[in-house]
Amino acid sequence: MTTTSPVKPPELRDFYENPAVPVASGTPRSRRQARMLAEALGPASAERTATILDIGCGDGTAAATAAPFLPGHRLIGIDWSQDALRRARTRIPYAVRGELTGGGLPFRTGSADAVLFSEVIEHLVDPDAALDEIRRVLRPGGHLMLSTPNLAAWYNRALLLAGVQPVFSEVSLRAVHGRPGREVVGHLRLYTARALREFVAASGFEVVCLAGAPFHGVPRPLRPLDRLACARPPLASILLLHARRT
C-alpha cells in the first residue's frame, strides 16, 4: 500500500504574489487621501521637500493618482510583491522592495516625513509590529495617512441584521462564502472607526482626524448613498485616518 503526502496549502505570501489578486484600490479614496496629505505637508520648496513612503504600494496606481496633488515632494513606493513592483515601476519613478516585519523597511530611523498606508493593514497578521516599524521610519511629528475598509459601513450593518457575512470580510483564501462579491482579496483584520482610532493612538500616534471615502465596488444604483455616507465616517465604506507620530 502506498501513501501520498498531503498537498501543502499555499502560504499567505504566495497568495499575494498571484497576479490575479487585486492590488489597486479605487481612485476616489486615493484622491481624498492625497488631498489630506497635501494640506498637512504644505507646498514643496527649495528648502523643504518631503519624503513620502507609500507602503504597500501595490501596482502603483494609488501613488500615481496622489502624485499630482504632491508636486515637488519625493514619493517612494514600497512593496514586497515582485509582481506588484514590476507594475508599479511603470507608473511611479521610485519603487523598492521592503516589508514591515522581519528585517524591516530599508530606510533609516526618522527619515520619512509621511507614510501612505492605504488598504494594507487589513491584510496583516501582525498590525502592531507594522505600526511600530512605521513609527520608526517617521520623523517626530511625521504624518501617517492610513486607509482601510470599514467593518461598520452602512450596508454591512444591514447585511449583519439579515445574517449575511459583511462585505470586506473573508472566511477563506480560496473562494468567497456567504457575502456579496466575487473577488478574494485576503482580508485578515477589519476595523470600525472607533477601533481604528484607539488602535493607532495606542501605537504611539496622535489622531488628527478621521474621514470617509466611497468604495468603488458598491453597485452603481447605490453609489449616491455611499457618497452621502462619507459625511459620517463611522458609516462610510472606507476609513481615512490622519495621525502624527508623537
Short mmCIF file of C-alpha atoms in Angstrom, two decimals:
data_model
loop_
_atom_site.label_atom_id
_atom_site.label_comp_id
_atom_site.label_asym_id
_atom_site.label_seq_id
_atom_site.Cartn_x
_atom_site.Cartn_y
_atom_site.Cartn_z
CA MET A 1 0.00 0.00 0.00
CA THR A 2 1.39 3.38 -0.95
CA THR A 3 0.54 6.68 0.58
CA THR A 4 0.93 10.18 -0.72
CA SER A 5 1.92 13.20 1.26
CA PRO A 6 -0.81 15.77 1.74
CA VAL A 7 -0.58 18.77 -0.54
CA LYS A 8 0.83 21.74 1.31
CA PRO A 9 -1.64 24.62 1.32
CA PRO A 10 -0.42 27.88 -0.23
CA GLU A 11 1.14 30.38 2.16
CA LEU A 12 -0.20 33.91 2.52
CA ARG A 13 2.84 35.28 0.67
CA ASP A 14 2.08 33.02 -2.28
CA PHE A 15 -1.47 34.34 -2.31
CA TYR A 16 -0.31 37.95 -2.63
CA GLU A 17 2.29 37.11 -5.28
CA ASN A 18 -0.53 35.83 -7.51
CA PRO A 19 -1.00 38.42 -10.30
CA ALA A 20 -4.76 37.73 -10.24
CA VAL A 21 -5.12 39.11 -6.71
CA PRO A 22 -6.27 42.76 -6.83
CA VAL A 23 -3.56 45.20 -5.69
CA ALA A 24 -5.20 48.52 -6.54
CA SER A 25 -7.98 50.42 -4.81
CA GLY A 26 -10.45 52.92 -6.19
CA THR A 27 -9.30 56.39 -7.24
CA PRO A 28 -11.83 58.37 -5.11
CA ARG A 29 -10.12 57.13 -1.96
CA SER A 30 -6.67 57.87 -3.38
CA ARG A 31 -7.65 61.43 -4.30
CA ARG A 32 -9.21 62.18 -0.91
CA GLN A 33 -6.20 60.79 0.91
CA ALA A 34 -3.78 62.74 -1.29
CA ARG A 35 -5.66 65.99 -0.65
CA MET A 36 -5.49 65.37 3.10
CA LEU A 37 -1.74 64.76 2.90
CA ALA A 38 -1.11 67.78 0.65
CA GLU A 39 -2.90 70.01 3.16
CA ALA A 40 -0.87 68.54 6.03
CA LEU A 41 2.52 68.89 4.29
CA GLY A 42 2.01 72.16 2.50
CA PRO A 43 3.72 73.01 -0.80
CA ALA A 44 7.24 71.85 -1.56
CA SER A 45 10.02 74.43 -1.81
CA ALA A 46 13.73 74.57 -2.44
CA GLU A 47 14.30 74.34 1.31
CA ARG A 48 11.57 71.84 2.09
CA THR A 49 10.93 68.67 0.11
CA ALA A 50 9.11 65.92 1.96
CA THR A 51 9.93 62.22 1.62
CA ILE A 52 6.69 60.23 1.40
CA LEU A 53 6.68 56.43 1.63
CA ASP A 54 3.75 54.60 0.04
CA ILE A 55 3.98 51.34 2.00
CA GLY A 56 2.17 48.51 0.25
CA CYS A 57 2.07 50.47 -2.98
CA GLY A 58 0.72 47.54 -4.99
CA ASP A 59 0.76 48.27 -8.70
CA GLY A 60 1.48 51.97 -8.12
CA THR A 61 -1.96 53.20 -9.16
CA ALA A 62 -2.67 54.91 -5.83
CA ALA A 63 0.73 56.63 -5.76
CA ALA A 64 0.34 57.78 -9.37
CA THR A 65 -3.09 59.20 -8.50
CA ALA A 66 -1.67 61.02 -5.46
CA ALA A 67 1.43 62.43 -7.20
CA PRO A 68 -0.28 65.41 -8.94
CA PHE A 69 -1.51 66.61 -5.52
CA LEU A 70 2.04 66.48 -4.11
CA PRO A 71 4.24 68.28 -6.67
CA GLY A 72 7.87 68.68 -5.67
CA HIS A 73 7.69 66.09 -2.91
CA ARG A 74 9.52 62.75 -3.21
CA LEU A 75 7.14 59.78 -3.35
CA ILE A 76 8.62 56.28 -2.96
CA GLY A 77 6.56 53.12 -3.43
CA ILE A 78 7.35 50.09 -1.26
CA ASP A 79 6.03 46.55 -1.61
CA TRP A 80 7.38 43.04 -1.15
CA SER A 81 5.48 41.51 -4.06
CA GLN A 82 7.85 41.38 -7.03
CA ASP A 83 4.92 41.25 -9.45
CA ALA A 84 3.37 44.37 -7.91
CA LEU A 85 6.70 46.21 -8.03
CA ARG A 86 7.17 45.44 -11.71
CA ARG A 87 3.83 47.07 -12.42
CA ALA A 88 4.45 49.96 -10.02
CA ARG A 89 7.70 50.91 -11.78
CA THR A 90 5.73 51.64 -14.93
CA ARG A 91 3.70 54.28 -13.05
CA ILE A 92 5.99 55.91 -10.46
CA PRO A 93 9.71 56.89 -10.54
CA TYR A 94 10.74 55.08 -7.36
CA ALA A 95 9.57 51.64 -6.20
CA VAL A 96 11.65 49.46 -3.88
CA ARG A 97 11.23 46.12 -2.17
CA GLY A 98 10.63 46.14 1.57
CA GLU A 99 8.44 44.73 4.29
CA LEU A 100 7.19 45.75 7.69
CA THR A 101 8.26 42.61 9.52
CA GLY A 102 11.43 40.55 9.51
CA GLY A 103 14.30 42.85 8.59
CA GLY A 104 12.06 45.89 8.43
CA LEU A 105 11.93 48.69 5.87
CA PRO A 106 15.14 49.73 4.05
CA PHE A 107 15.08 53.26 5.50
CA ARG A 108 16.83 54.97 8.38
CA THR A 109 15.05 55.82 11.61
CA GLY A 110 13.25 59.17 11.31
CA SER A 111 13.99 59.52 7.59
CA ALA A 112 10.41 59.89 6.31
CA ASP A 113 8.13 62.90 6.57
CA ALA A 114 4.95 61.00 5.75
CA VAL A 115 3.67 57.48 5.17
CA LEU A 116 0.78 56.47 2.96
CA PHE A 117 -0.64 53.19 4.26
CA SER A 118 -3.58 52.50 2.00
CA GLU A 119 -5.67 49.35 2.32
CA VAL A 120 -2.79 47.37 3.79
CA ILE A 121 -3.46 46.97 7.50
CA GLU A 122 -6.45 44.69 6.91
CA HIS A 123 -4.11 42.17 5.22
CA LEU A 124 -1.59 41.89 8.06
CA VAL A 125 -1.09 39.09 10.56
CA ASP A 126 0.72 41.47 12.96
CA PRO A 127 -0.55 45.06 12.55
CA ASP A 128 1.07 46.08 15.86
CA ALA A 129 4.56 45.34 14.54
CA ALA A 130 3.69 47.15 11.31
CA LEU A 131 2.79 50.39 13.09
CA ASP A 132 5.92 50.06 15.25
CA GLU A 133 8.04 49.95 12.07
CA ILE A 134 6.14 52.86 10.51
CA ARG A 135 6.68 54.88 13.67
CA ARG A 136 10.40 54.09 13.49
CA VAL A 137 10.89 55.44 9.96
CA LEU A 138 8.78 58.56 10.54
CA ARG A 139 10.38 61.68 11.98
CA PRO A 140 8.78 63.10 15.15
CA GLY A 141 5.65 64.90 14.02
CA GLY A 142 5.63 62.97 10.75
CA HIS A 143 2.30 62.15 9.14
CA LEU A 144 0.57 58.78 8.81
CA MET A 145 -2.23 58.62 6.26
CA LEU A 146 -3.95 55.27 6.77
CA SER A 147 -6.98 53.92 4.96
CA THR A 148 -8.87 50.68 5.49
CA PRO A 149 -12.34 49.24 4.81
CA ASN A 150 -14.95 49.93 7.48
CA LEU A 151 -16.46 46.87 9.12
CA ALA A 152 -19.40 49.05 10.21
CA ALA A 153 -20.11 50.54 6.76
CA TRP A 154 -23.78 51.43 6.27
CA TYR A 155 -24.55 48.37 4.14
CA ASN A 156 -22.63 45.99 6.41
CA ARG A 157 -24.92 46.93 9.27
CA ALA A 158 -27.90 45.90 7.19
CA LEU A 159 -26.21 42.71 5.98
CA LEU A 160 -25.43 41.60 9.53
CA LEU A 161 -29.03 42.16 10.58
CA ALA A 162 -30.02 39.87 7.71
CA GLY A 163 -27.48 37.23 8.79
CA VAL A 164 -25.19 37.85 5.80
CA GLN A 165 -21.37 37.94 6.04
CA PRO A 166 -20.23 41.61 5.84
CA VAL A 167 -18.55 42.99 2.73
CA PHE A 168 -14.72 43.13 3.09
CA SER A 169 -14.70 40.13 5.46
CA GLU A 170 -13.48 36.73 4.30
CA VAL A 171 -13.55 33.22 5.68
CA SER A 172 -11.33 31.62 3.02
CA LEU A 173 -8.43 32.41 0.69
CA ARG A 174 -9.87 30.07 -1.94
CA ALA A 175 -13.37 31.40 -2.56
CA VAL A 176 -15.99 33.90 -1.40
CA HIS A 177 -18.52 32.42 1.00
CA GLY A 178 -21.61 33.99 2.48
CA ARG A 179 -21.08 37.60 1.41
CA PRO A 180 -21.65 39.75 -1.71
CA GLY A 181 -18.82 39.97 -4.23
CA ARG A 182 -16.68 37.56 -6.22
CA GLU A 183 -13.06 38.54 -5.52
CA VAL A 184 -10.98 37.00 -2.73
CA VAL A 185 -8.59 39.71 -1.53
CA GLY A 186 -7.12 38.26 1.68
CA HIS A 187 -8.52 40.47 4.44
CA LEU A 188 -7.44 39.29 7.90
CA ARG A 189 -8.29 42.31 10.09
CA LEU A 190 -11.28 44.64 9.99
CA TYR A 191 -11.82 47.88 11.89
CA THR A 192 -14.64 50.16 12.91
CA ALA A 193 -13.95 53.88 13.19
CA ARG A 194 -13.67 53.65 16.97
CA ALA A 195 -11.39 50.60 16.91
CA LEU A 196 -9.08 52.21 14.34
CA ARG A 197 -8.74 55.41 16.36
CA GLU A 198 -7.95 53.51 19.54
CA PHE A 199 -5.50 51.14 17.84
CA VAL A 200 -3.49 53.90 16.16
CA ALA A 201 -3.42 56.04 19.31
CA ALA A 202 -2.18 53.07 21.35
CA SER A 203 0.67 52.63 18.83
CA GLY A 204 2.25 56.00 19.57
CA PHE A 205 0.38 58.33 17.24
CA GLU A 206 -1.86 61.33 17.78
CA VAL A 207 -5.01 61.03 15.70
CA VAL A 208 -5.60 64.30 13.85
CA CYS A 209 -8.81 63.47 12.00
CA LEU A 210 -10.90 60.65 10.58
CA ALA A 211 -12.77 60.98 7.28
CA GLY A 212 -14.76 58.70 5.00
CA ALA A 213 -14.40 57.70 1.35
CA PRO A 214 -16.61 55.74 -1.05
CA PHE A 215 -15.92 52.19 -2.24
CA HIS A 216 -15.56 51.58 -5.98
CA GLY A 217 -17.19 48.14 -5.65
CA VAL A 218 -20.58 49.44 -4.48
CA PRO A 219 -23.26 48.74 -7.14
CA ARG A 220 -23.92 51.79 -9.31
CA PRO A 221 -27.50 52.44 -8.11
CA LEU A 222 -26.24 52.62 -4.50
CA ARG A 223 -23.25 54.90 -5.12
CA PRO A 224 -25.10 58.15 -4.28
CA LEU A 225 -25.91 56.68 -0.85
CA ASP A 226 -22.30 55.58 -0.45
CA ARG A 227 -21.04 59.11 -1.21
CA LEU A 228 -23.59 60.54 1.21
CA ALA A 229 -22.38 58.21 3.97
CA CYS A 230 -18.89 59.74 3.71
CA ALA A 231 -20.19 62.71 5.70
CA ARG A 232 -20.44 60.33 8.69
CA PRO A 233 -17.13 58.44 8.79
CA PRO A 234 -18.43 55.67 11.13
CA LEU A 235 -20.89 54.78 8.33
CA ALA A 236 -18.57 55.26 5.34
CA SER A 237 -17.24 52.41 3.21
CA ILE A 238 -13.59 53.39 3.65
CA LEU A 239 -11.98 54.98 6.71
CA LEU A 240 -9.30 57.64 6.08
CA LEU A 241 -7.25 58.38 9.18
CA HIS A 242 -4.63 61.11 9.55
CA ALA A 243 -2.29 60.76 12.53
CA ARG A 244 1.03 62.23 13.58
CA ARG A 245 3.97 60.48 15.19
CA THR A 246 4.37 61.54 18.81
#
